[in-house]
mmCIF file of C-alpha atoms in Angstrom:
data_model
loop_
_atom_site.group_PDB
_atom_site.id
_atom_site.type_symbol
_atom_site.label_atom_id
_atom_site.label_comp_id
_atom_site.label_asym_id
_atom_site.label_seq_id
_atom_site.Cartn_x
_atom_site.Cartn_y
_atom_site.Cartn_z
ATOM 1 C CA MET A 8 19.476 35.947 -29.190
ATOM 2 C CA THR A 9 20.133 33.033 -27.738
ATOM 3 C CA GLU A 10 18.184 30.078 -29.292
ATOM 4 C CA CYS A 11 15.839 27.693 -26.328
ATOM 5 C CA ARG A 12 16.836 24.584 -25.923
ATOM 6 C CA ARG A 13 14.975 22.146 -27.483
ATOM 7 C CA PHE A 14 14.289 18.651 -25.218
ATOM 8 C CA ARG A 15 14.224 14.806 -26.632
ATOM 9 C CA ILE A 16 11.951 12.450 -25.812
ATOM 10 C CA GLY A 17 12.831 8.685 -27.371
ATOM 11 C CA TYR A 18 9.674 6.095 -27.624
ATOM 12 C CA ALA A 19 9.270 2.857 -27.653
ATOM 13 C CA LEU A 20 6.232 1.409 -28.102
ATOM 14 C CA ALA A 21 4.663 -1.766 -30.273
ATOM 15 C CA LEU A 22 2.884 -1.089 -33.899
ATOM 16 C CA LYS A 23 -0.249 -0.766 -32.768
ATOM 17 C CA GLU A 24 0.319 1.739 -29.964
ATOM 18 C CA ARG A 25 2.553 3.866 -32.296
ATOM 19 C CA GLN A 26 0.111 4.150 -35.021
ATOM 20 C CA SER A 27 -3.105 4.856 -32.519
ATOM 21 C CA LEU A 28 -0.850 7.416 -30.471
ATOM 22 C CA MET A 29 1.981 9.224 -32.333
ATOM 23 C CA GLN A 30 -0.167 11.236 -34.415
ATOM 24 C CA PRO A 31 1.184 14.451 -36.256
ATOM 25 C CA SER A 32 -1.163 16.266 -34.261
ATOM 26 C CA LEU A 33 0.911 15.256 -31.026
ATOM 27 C CA ALA A 34 4.062 15.933 -32.520
ATOM 28 C CA ASN A 35 3.155 19.001 -34.124
ATOM 29 C CA LEU A 36 2.055 20.424 -30.729
ATOM 30 C CA ALA A 37 5.113 19.023 -29.238
ATOM 31 C CA LYS A 38 7.307 20.557 -31.201
ATOM 32 C CA GLU A 39 5.648 23.958 -31.042
ATOM 33 C CA ARG A 40 6.791 23.419 -27.332
ATOM 34 C CA GLY A 41 10.204 22.741 -27.559
ATOM 35 C CA ILE A 42 10.138 18.706 -27.854
ATOM 36 C CA ASP A 43 10.810 16.584 -30.315
ATOM 37 C CA LEU A 44 9.660 13.037 -30.435
ATOM 38 C CA VAL A 45 12.096 10.518 -31.526
ATOM 39 C CA PRO A 46 11.205 6.752 -32.402
ATOM 40 C CA ILE A 47 13.624 4.442 -30.663
ATOM 41 C CA ASP A 48 15.288 1.447 -32.612
ATOM 42 C CA ILE A 49 14.458 -1.158 -30.078
ATOM 43 C CA ALA A 50 17.166 -3.271 -32.340
ATOM 44 C CA CYS A 51 19.986 -1.303 -31.062
ATOM 45 C CA PRO A 52 21.484 -0.696 -27.621
ATOM 46 C CA LEU A 53 19.334 1.926 -26.346
ATOM 47 C CA SER A 54 22.706 3.496 -24.810
ATOM 48 C CA GLU A 55 24.030 3.912 -28.157
ATOM 49 C CA GLN A 56 20.775 5.908 -29.180
ATOM 50 C CA GLY A 57 20.015 9.535 -28.482
ATOM 51 C CA PRO A 58 20.637 11.732 -26.675
ATOM 52 C CA PHE A 59 17.433 11.654 -24.883
ATOM 53 C CA ASP A 60 16.255 13.958 -22.052
ATOM 54 C CA CYS A 61 13.206 11.466 -21.213
ATOM 55 C CA VAL A 62 12.798 7.899 -22.181
ATOM 56 C CA LEU A 63 8.800 6.976 -22.844
ATOM 57 C CA HIS A 64 7.879 2.878 -23.357
ATOM 58 C CA LYS A 65 5.309 0.485 -23.361
ATOM 59 C CA LEU A 66 7.418 -2.530 -24.257
ATOM 60 C CA TYR A 67 7.789 -5.773 -22.512
ATOM 61 C CA GLY A 68 10.171 -8.760 -22.284
ATOM 62 C CA ASP A 69 13.518 -9.646 -20.653
ATOM 63 C CA ASP A 70 15.864 -7.872 -23.626
ATOM 64 C CA TRP A 71 14.033 -4.734 -23.570
ATOM 65 C CA LYS A 72 14.016 -4.874 -19.372
ATOM 66 C CA ALA A 73 17.787 -5.029 -20.320
ATOM 67 C CA ASN A 74 18.511 -3.025 -22.630
ATOM 68 C CA LEU A 75 16.617 -0.125 -20.335
ATOM 69 C CA ILE A 76 18.363 -0.983 -17.146
ATOM 70 C CA ASP A 77 21.921 -0.484 -19.112
ATOM 71 C CA TYR A 78 20.606 2.759 -20.590
ATOM 72 C CA ALA A 79 19.401 3.785 -16.684
ATOM 73 C CA VAL A 80 22.997 3.167 -15.401
ATOM 74 C CA LYS A 81 24.727 4.546 -18.086
ATOM 75 C CA ASN A 82 22.037 7.605 -17.938
ATOM 76 C CA PRO A 83 21.168 8.417 -14.363
ATOM 77 C CA LEU A 84 19.626 11.265 -14.534
ATOM 78 C CA VAL A 85 17.042 10.653 -17.743
ATOM 79 C CA PRO A 86 13.947 9.787 -16.503
ATOM 80 C CA ILE A 87 12.020 6.445 -17.393
ATOM 81 C CA ILE A 88 8.600 6.475 -17.912
ATOM 82 C CA ASP A 89 8.096 4.084 -16.375
ATOM 83 C CA GLN A 90 9.982 1.859 -14.816
ATOM 84 C CA PRO A 91 9.849 -1.993 -15.548
ATOM 85 C CA ASP A 92 9.293 -3.452 -12.333
ATOM 86 C CA ALA A 93 6.326 -1.060 -11.336
ATOM 87 C CA ILE A 94 4.763 -1.940 -14.767
ATOM 88 C CA GLU A 95 4.896 -5.818 -13.804
ATOM 89 C CA ARG A 96 2.881 -5.304 -10.860
ATOM 90 C CA LEU A 97 -0.371 -4.422 -13.339
ATOM 91 C CA HIS A 98 0.401 -7.392 -15.255
ATOM 92 C CA ASN A 99 -0.517 -9.812 -12.686
ATOM 93 C CA ARG A 100 -4.026 -9.734 -11.547
ATOM 94 C CA ILE A 101 -3.313 -11.365 -8.045
ATOM 95 C CA SER A 102 -1.039 -7.895 -7.211
ATOM 96 C CA MET A 103 -2.900 -5.444 -9.567
ATOM 97 C CA LEU A 104 -5.559 -4.880 -7.212
ATOM 98 C CA GLN A 105 -3.635 -5.354 -3.636
ATOM 99 C CA VAL A 106 -2.589 -1.807 -4.305
ATOM 100 C CA VAL A 107 -6.187 -0.257 -3.519
ATOM 101 C CA SER A 108 -6.591 -1.620 -0.449
ATOM 102 C CA GLU A 109 -3.400 -0.273 0.930
ATOM 103 C CA LEU A 110 -4.515 3.308 0.075
ATOM 104 C CA GLY A 111 -4.583 5.602 3.248
ATOM 105 C CA ILE A 112 -7.278 7.973 1.782
ATOM 106 C CA SER A 113 -9.888 9.024 3.578
ATOM 107 C CA GLN A 114 -13.768 7.765 3.134
ATOM 108 C CA GLU A 115 -16.346 9.480 4.371
ATOM 109 C CA LYS A 116 -19.799 9.994 2.486
ATOM 110 C CA GLU A 117 -18.417 7.904 -1.157
ATOM 111 C CA THR A 118 -16.516 4.975 -0.142
ATOM 112 C CA PHE A 119 -14.297 2.363 -2.170
ATOM 113 C CA GLY A 120 -12.892 -0.493 -2.476
ATOM 114 C CA ILE A 121 -12.205 -3.955 -4.608
ATOM 115 C CA PRO A 122 -14.767 -6.782 -5.284
ATOM 116 C CA LYS A 123 -13.963 -9.975 -3.607
ATOM 117 C CA GLN A 124 -11.544 -12.526 -5.581
ATOM 118 C CA VAL A 125 -9.777 -15.583 -4.844
ATOM 119 C CA VAL A 126 -7.215 -16.950 -6.871
ATOM 120 C CA VAL A 127 -7.226 -20.709 -8.394
ATOM 121 C CA TYR A 128 -4.014 -22.375 -9.607
ATOM 122 C CA ASP A 129 -5.592 -25.589 -10.920
ATOM 123 C CA SER A 130 -9.210 -27.299 -11.675
ATOM 124 C CA ILE A 131 -9.300 -29.361 -8.091
ATOM 125 C CA ALA A 132 -9.378 -25.953 -6.680
ATOM 126 C CA LEU A 133 -12.409 -25.236 -9.133
ATOM 127 C CA SER A 134 -14.593 -28.072 -7.615
ATOM 128 C CA ASP A 135 -13.520 -27.505 -4.314
ATOM 129 C CA SER A 136 -15.871 -26.034 -1.652
ATOM 130 C CA GLY A 137 -13.417 -23.842 -0.053
ATOM 131 C CA GLU A 138 -12.479 -20.588 -0.973
ATOM 132 C CA VAL A 139 -14.487 -20.667 -4.083
ATOM 133 C CA GLY A 140 -17.549 -21.912 -2.192
ATOM 134 C CA SER A 141 -17.386 -18.827 -0.602
ATOM 135 C CA LEU A 142 -18.003 -16.627 -3.510
ATOM 136 C CA ARG A 143 -21.474 -15.237 -4.232
ATOM 137 C CA PHE A 144 -22.360 -16.189 -8.069
ATOM 138 C CA PRO A 145 -22.407 -14.764 -10.654
ATOM 139 C CA VAL A 146 -18.421 -14.466 -10.869
ATOM 140 C CA ILE A 147 -15.963 -12.924 -13.484
ATOM 141 C CA ALA A 148 -13.412 -15.337 -14.427
ATOM 142 C CA LYS A 149 -10.343 -13.476 -15.418
ATOM 143 C CA PRO A 150 -6.778 -14.954 -16.526
ATOM 144 C CA VAL A 151 -3.848 -14.204 -13.831
ATOM 145 C CA VAL A 152 -1.621 -12.328 -16.537
ATOM 146 C CA ALA A 153 -3.175 -9.140 -17.500
ATOM 147 C CA ASN A 154 -0.202 -8.446 -20.163
ATOM 148 C CA GLY A 155 -2.435 -7.201 -22.887
ATOM 149 C CA SER A 156 -2.377 -9.964 -25.276
ATOM 150 C CA VAL A 157 -5.678 -11.536 -26.823
ATOM 151 C CA GLU A 158 -5.735 -13.921 -24.128
ATOM 152 C CA SER A 159 -5.393 -11.915 -21.022
ATOM 153 C CA HIS A 160 -8.796 -10.153 -22.284
ATOM 154 C CA THR A 161 -10.561 -13.325 -22.507
ATOM 155 C CA MET A 162 -12.937 -13.765 -19.482
ATOM 156 C CA SER A 163 -15.968 -15.341 -18.811
ATOM 157 C CA LEU A 164 -19.344 -14.664 -16.871
ATOM 158 C CA VAL A 165 -19.789 -17.341 -14.733
ATOM 159 C CA TYR A 166 -23.488 -17.940 -13.269
ATOM 160 C CA ARG A 167 -23.386 -21.180 -11.372
ATOM 161 C CA HIS A 168 -20.762 -23.155 -9.611
ATOM 162 C CA GLU A 169 -21.060 -25.741 -12.288
ATOM 163 C CA GLY A 170 -19.634 -23.102 -15.304
ATOM 164 C CA LEU A 171 -16.356 -22.913 -13.255
ATOM 165 C CA LEU A 172 -15.590 -26.667 -14.120
ATOM 166 C CA LYS A 173 -15.331 -26.009 -17.848
ATOM 167 C CA LEU A 174 -12.621 -22.982 -17.354
ATOM 168 C CA LYS A 175 -9.120 -23.450 -17.215
ATOM 169 C CA PRO A 176 -6.727 -22.279 -14.399
ATOM 170 C CA PRO A 177 -4.893 -20.203 -13.517
ATOM 171 C CA LEU A 178 -7.814 -17.611 -13.148
ATOM 172 C CA VAL A 179 -8.914 -14.942 -10.744
ATOM 173 C CA LEU A 180 -12.185 -15.498 -9.727
ATOM 174 C CA GLN A 181 -13.947 -12.240 -9.148
ATOM 175 C CA GLU A 182 -17.573 -11.460 -7.452
ATOM 176 C CA PHE A 183 -19.642 -9.841 -10.021
ATOM 177 C CA VAL A 184 -22.048 -6.791 -8.512
ATOM 178 C CA ASN A 185 -24.696 -5.109 -10.129
ATOM 179 C CA HIS A 186 -23.549 -1.625 -11.081
ATOM 180 C CA GLY A 187 -26.374 -0.346 -13.656
ATOM 181 C CA GLY A 188 -24.233 -1.166 -16.613
ATOM 182 C CA VAL A 189 -22.590 1.519 -16.466
ATOM 183 C CA ILE A 190 -18.375 1.543 -15.788
ATOM 184 C CA PHE A 191 -16.018 4.728 -14.961
ATOM 185 C CA LYS A 192 -12.878 4.583 -16.668
ATOM 186 C CA VAL A 193 -10.430 7.077 -14.972
ATOM 187 C CA TYR A 194 -7.609 8.339 -16.780
ATOM 188 C CA VAL A 195 -4.390 9.115 -15.307
ATOM 189 C CA VAL A 196 -1.317 11.463 -17.085
ATOM 190 C CA GLY A 197 1.138 12.447 -14.287
ATOM 191 C CA ASP A 198 -1.315 14.918 -12.155
ATOM 192 C CA TYR A 199 -4.232 14.740 -14.899
ATOM 193 C CA VAL A 200 -7.209 12.898 -14.318
ATOM 194 C CA LYS A 201 -10.140 12.642 -16.390
ATOM 195 C CA CYS A 202 -13.016 10.487 -15.702
ATOM 196 C CA VAL A 203 -15.610 9.207 -18.415
ATOM 197 C CA LYS A 204 -18.512 6.975 -18.578
ATOM 198 C CA ARG A 205 -19.056 3.857 -20.806
ATOM 199 C CA ARG A 206 -21.197 1.182 -21.284
ATOM 200 C CA SER A 207 -20.746 -2.204 -18.896
ATOM 201 C CA LEU A 208 -21.831 -5.727 -18.383
ATOM 202 C CA PRO A 209 -25.403 -5.843 -18.019
ATOM 203 C CA ASP A 210 -27.106 -6.162 -14.536
ATOM 204 C CA VAL A 211 -27.886 -9.800 -13.566
ATOM 205 C CA SER A 212 -31.157 -10.676 -11.853
ATOM 206 C CA SER A 213 -32.071 -13.277 -9.764
ATOM 207 C CA GLU A 214 -34.085 -14.913 -12.626
ATOM 208 C CA THR A 215 -31.551 -14.490 -15.361
ATOM 209 C CA LEU A 216 -29.095 -16.213 -12.740
ATOM 210 C CA ASN A 217 -31.114 -18.922 -12.268
ATOM 211 C CA CYS A 218 -32.171 -19.492 -15.785
ATOM 212 C CA SER A 219 -28.614 -19.048 -18.115
ATOM 213 C CA GLU A 220 -26.284 -21.073 -18.941
ATOM 214 C CA GLY A 221 -23.073 -21.954 -16.693
ATOM 215 C CA SER A 222 -20.944 -19.710 -18.307
ATOM 216 C CA LEU A 223 -20.908 -17.063 -20.942
ATOM 217 C CA SER A 224 -17.224 -16.303 -22.462
ATOM 218 C CA PHE A 225 -16.677 -12.270 -23.706
ATOM 219 C CA SER A 226 -13.153 -10.208 -24.130
ATOM 220 C CA HIS A 227 -15.106 -6.759 -24.598
ATOM 221 C CA VAL A 228 -18.435 -5.747 -23.558
ATOM 222 C CA SER A 229 -18.982 -4.032 -26.945
ATOM 223 C CA ASN A 230 -18.351 -7.704 -28.641
ATOM 224 C CA MET A 231 -20.830 -9.472 -26.363
ATOM 225 C CA THR A 232 -23.729 -11.021 -26.911
ATOM 226 C CA MET A 233 -26.412 -13.335 -25.421
ATOM 227 C CA PRO A 234 -28.521 -16.052 -26.365
ATOM 228 C CA ASP A 235 -31.690 -14.102 -25.258
ATOM 229 C CA GLY A 236 -30.279 -10.311 -26.423
ATOM 230 C CA THR A 237 -30.113 -9.340 -23.404
ATOM 231 C CA PRO A 238 -27.304 -6.586 -23.976
ATOM 232 C CA GLU A 239 -29.532 -4.627 -26.699
ATOM 233 C CA LYS A 240 -32.709 -4.920 -24.822
ATOM 234 C CA TYR A 241 -30.914 -3.511 -21.967
ATOM 235 C CA TYR A 242 -29.136 -0.907 -23.810
ATOM 236 C CA GLU A 243 -32.102 0.604 -25.731
ATOM 237 C CA ASN A 244 -33.538 1.382 -22.549
ATOM 238 C CA MET A 245 -30.507 2.703 -20.732
ATOM 239 C CA TYR A 246 -29.510 6.304 -20.714
ATOM 240 C CA LEU A 247 -25.884 6.428 -20.581
ATOM 241 C CA GLU A 248 -25.657 10.664 -20.554
ATOM 242 C CA GLU A 249 -28.296 10.458 -17.620
ATOM 243 C CA THR A 250 -25.700 8.530 -15.401
ATOM 244 C CA GLU A 251 -24.096 10.430 -12.563
ATOM 245 C CA MET A 252 -20.541 10.892 -12.706
ATOM 246 C CA PRO A 253 -18.641 10.028 -9.023
ATOM 247 C CA PRO A 254 -17.605 13.252 -7.731
ATOM 248 C CA MET A 255 -14.081 14.337 -9.364
ATOM 249 C CA SER A 256 -12.723 14.952 -6.025
ATOM 250 C CA PHE A 257 -13.233 11.712 -4.690
ATOM 251 C CA VAL A 258 -12.049 9.867 -7.837
ATOM 252 C CA THR A 259 -8.905 12.318 -8.002
ATOM 253 C CA ASN A 260 -7.896 11.643 -4.719
ATOM 254 C CA ILE A 261 -7.997 7.443 -5.764
ATOM 255 C CA ALA A 262 -5.717 8.569 -8.681
ATOM 256 C CA MET A 263 -3.319 10.229 -6.981
ATOM 257 C CA GLY A 264 -3.210 8.023 -4.680
ATOM 258 C CA LEU A 265 -2.577 4.702 -6.733
ATOM 259 C CA LYS A 266 -0.397 6.827 -8.382
ATOM 260 C CA ARG A 267 2.270 7.492 -5.490
ATOM 261 C CA ALA A 268 1.613 3.690 -4.287
ATOM 262 C CA MET A 269 2.585 2.226 -7.577
ATOM 263 C CA ARG A 270 5.038 4.792 -9.272
ATOM 264 C CA LEU A 271 3.377 4.967 -12.345
ATOM 265 C CA HIS A 272 2.492 8.280 -14.413
ATOM 266 C CA LEU A 273 0.818 6.712 -17.088
ATOM 267 C CA PHE A 274 -2.268 4.417 -16.253
ATOM 268 C CA ASN A 275 -6.066 4.258 -16.356
ATOM 269 C CA PHE A 276 -7.939 2.131 -13.732
ATOM 270 C CA ASP A 277 -11.781 0.853 -13.887
ATOM 271 C CA VAL A 278 -14.343 2.025 -11.306
ATOM 272 C CA ILE A 279 -18.300 0.840 -11.024
ATOM 273 C CA ARG A 280 -20.581 2.028 -8.514
ATOM 274 C CA ASP A 281 -22.232 -0.706 -6.472
ATOM 275 C CA SER A 282 -26.262 -0.546 -7.093
ATOM 276 C CA LYS A 283 -27.206 -1.696 -3.220
ATOM 277 C CA ALA A 284 -24.806 1.177 -2.418
ATOM 278 C CA VAL A 285 -24.998 4.124 -4.568
ATOM 279 C CA ASN A 286 -21.887 5.821 -2.501
ATOM 280 C CA HIS A 287 -19.939 2.546 -2.502
ATOM 281 C CA TYR A 288 -17.424 1.979 -5.475
ATOM 282 C CA LEU A 289 -15.591 -0.794 -6.571
ATOM 283 C CA VAL A 290 -11.671 -0.704 -8.432
ATOM 284 C CA ILE A 291 -11.971 -3.539 -10.477
ATOM 285 C CA ASP A 292 -9.251 -3.221 -12.604
ATOM 286 C CA ILE A 293 -5.479 -1.044 -13.981
ATOM 287 C CA ASN A 294 -4.164 -0.825 -16.982
ATOM 288 C CA TYR A 295 -0.945 0.508 -17.765
ATOM 289 C CA PHE A 296 -0.710 3.119 -20.880
ATOM 290 C CA PRO A 297 -4.022 2.667 -22.244
ATOM 291 C CA GLY A 298 -5.362 4.278 -25.406
ATOM 292 C CA TYR A 299 -4.922 8.295 -24.982
ATOM 293 C CA ALA A 300 -5.644 8.827 -28.313
ATOM 294 C CA LYS A 301 -9.783 8.187 -27.355
ATOM 295 C CA LEU A 302 -9.388 11.377 -25.003
ATOM 296 C CA PRO A 303 -10.373 14.633 -26.283
ATOM 297 C CA SER A 304 -7.625 16.735 -26.722
ATOM 298 C CA TYR A 305 -5.360 13.750 -25.577
ATOM 299 C CA GLU A 306 -2.922 16.023 -27.918
ATOM 300 C CA MET A 307 -2.879 18.668 -25.645
ATOM 301 C CA VAL A 308 -3.077 16.350 -22.258
ATOM 302 C CA LEU A 309 0.191 14.535 -23.241
ATOM 303 C CA THR A 310 2.248 17.388 -24.491
ATOM 304 C CA ASP A 311 1.587 18.934 -21.106
ATOM 305 C CA PHE A 312 3.102 16.158 -19.104
ATOM 306 C CA PHE A 313 6.018 15.977 -21.677
ATOM 307 C CA TRP A 314 6.688 19.461 -20.980
ATOM 308 C CA SER A 315 6.464 18.841 -17.061
ATOM 309 C CA ILE A 316 8.949 15.865 -17.315
ATOM 310 C CA VAL A 317 11.941 17.414 -19.258
ATOM 311 C CA HIS A 318 11.157 20.544 -17.406
ATOM 312 C CA LYS A 319 11.137 19.198 -13.773
ATOM 313 C CA SER A 320 14.449 16.871 -14.577
ATOM 314 C CA LYS A 321 16.351 19.692 -16.264
ATOM 315 C CA THR A 322 15.548 21.742 -12.482
ATOM 316 C CA GLU A 323 16.797 18.968 -10.957
ATOM 317 C CA ASP A 324 19.738 18.361 -12.726
ATOM 318 C CA ASP A 325 20.652 22.324 -12.429
ATOM 319 C CA ILE A 326 19.907 22.203 -8.794
ATOM 320 C CA GLU A 327 22.602 19.159 -8.348
ATOM 321 C CA ASP A 328 25.160 20.459 -10.405
ATOM 322 C CA SER A 329 25.170 23.826 -8.399
ATOM 323 C CA ALA A 330 25.364 21.580 -5.410
ATOM 324 C CA VAL A 331 28.369 21.935 -3.068
ATOM 325 C CA GLY A 332 29.513 18.377 -1.895
ATOM 326 C CA GLY A 333 26.321 16.494 -3.462
ATOM 327 C CA ASP A 334 25.634 13.503 -3.069
ATOM 328 C CA LYS A 335 26.507 11.227 -6.311
ATOM 329 C CA ASP A 336 24.255 8.347 -4.923
ATOM 330 C CA ASP A 337 21.216 10.975 -5.034
ATOM 331 C CA LYS A 338 21.438 12.222 -8.556
ATOM 332 C CA LEU A 339 21.587 8.248 -9.375
ATOM 333 C CA LEU A 340 18.332 8.084 -7.382
ATOM 334 C CA ILE A 341 16.544 10.603 -9.226
ATOM 335 C CA GLY A 342 16.807 9.467 -12.571
ATOM 336 C CA SER A 343 16.405 5.749 -12.212
ATOM 337 C CA HIS A 344 13.201 6.460 -9.267
ATOM 338 C CA TYR A 345 11.710 9.822 -10.968
ATOM 339 C CA ASP A 346 8.315 9.670 -9.894
ATOM 340 C CA GLY A 347 7.247 13.565 -10.557
ATOM 341 C CA THR A 348 5.595 14.354 -7.375
#
């Protein structure tokens, strides 16, 4: 009896992601499906390791990018999840949300968009009444760089214009929209889409806007505190489980549109519902390769994704091998820009 072929997925992750994601439960389930998850030694050239049927990574930097490019040239039929140039778009909050505005998705009962935002490159612009003056307060001030570092998560809720003068550009200033203190986090793994709800920044009343200090800094909602104790009082009276979820078909359409436009397989995006227009949603952030271990049954979700990637790649490889007079350039395209669609 012929032994079934096994597939090898090489993964290159930072220590934190590796410890969170690569649990024995995931490795064992993948192994049962004929897939071996193999750690990549980032100190050695990738082209000298393997063989791999897929490369999974969440590492950045010029050295790693050069390593990947060298490997892709030498192994053009091996899918790389995901391409560095596609990931880099999400490292900049200026370009990050532009893709949302470019989606050609039908909007009927439910509509979506992004908050009004401006980019400020220097302190002089913060005091200017031009573009900054066109924003309605409060605003969220976010670093332009969104690379997962501590600094990229440091944000401020700014109540009045004078609060901006304490901040250090470059910054993206995004109008804050009251959304009932609930954020919807949409996780995408290939064609799999899961929407969950989490608590978010409390709504800002006109009274709070007039009485609060200029700005409030925070990194995550869970560790945010306000002088008047607003979050505690707010969340005591808020029932997260009673918050209505957005229609799944609506969320899935956005997710698949983003997947195609960004050429990414692994990401999540944050959505809020405008309290003043209950059928209007705003995409406020997009993140590459989020913490999937927080999802229920994440092992099954990822294993199904791995299986689909290696088997589709194998099928396309077989078709190319059997094609008469096949174009060599087409084979290179499959490997270096594999999008799984």
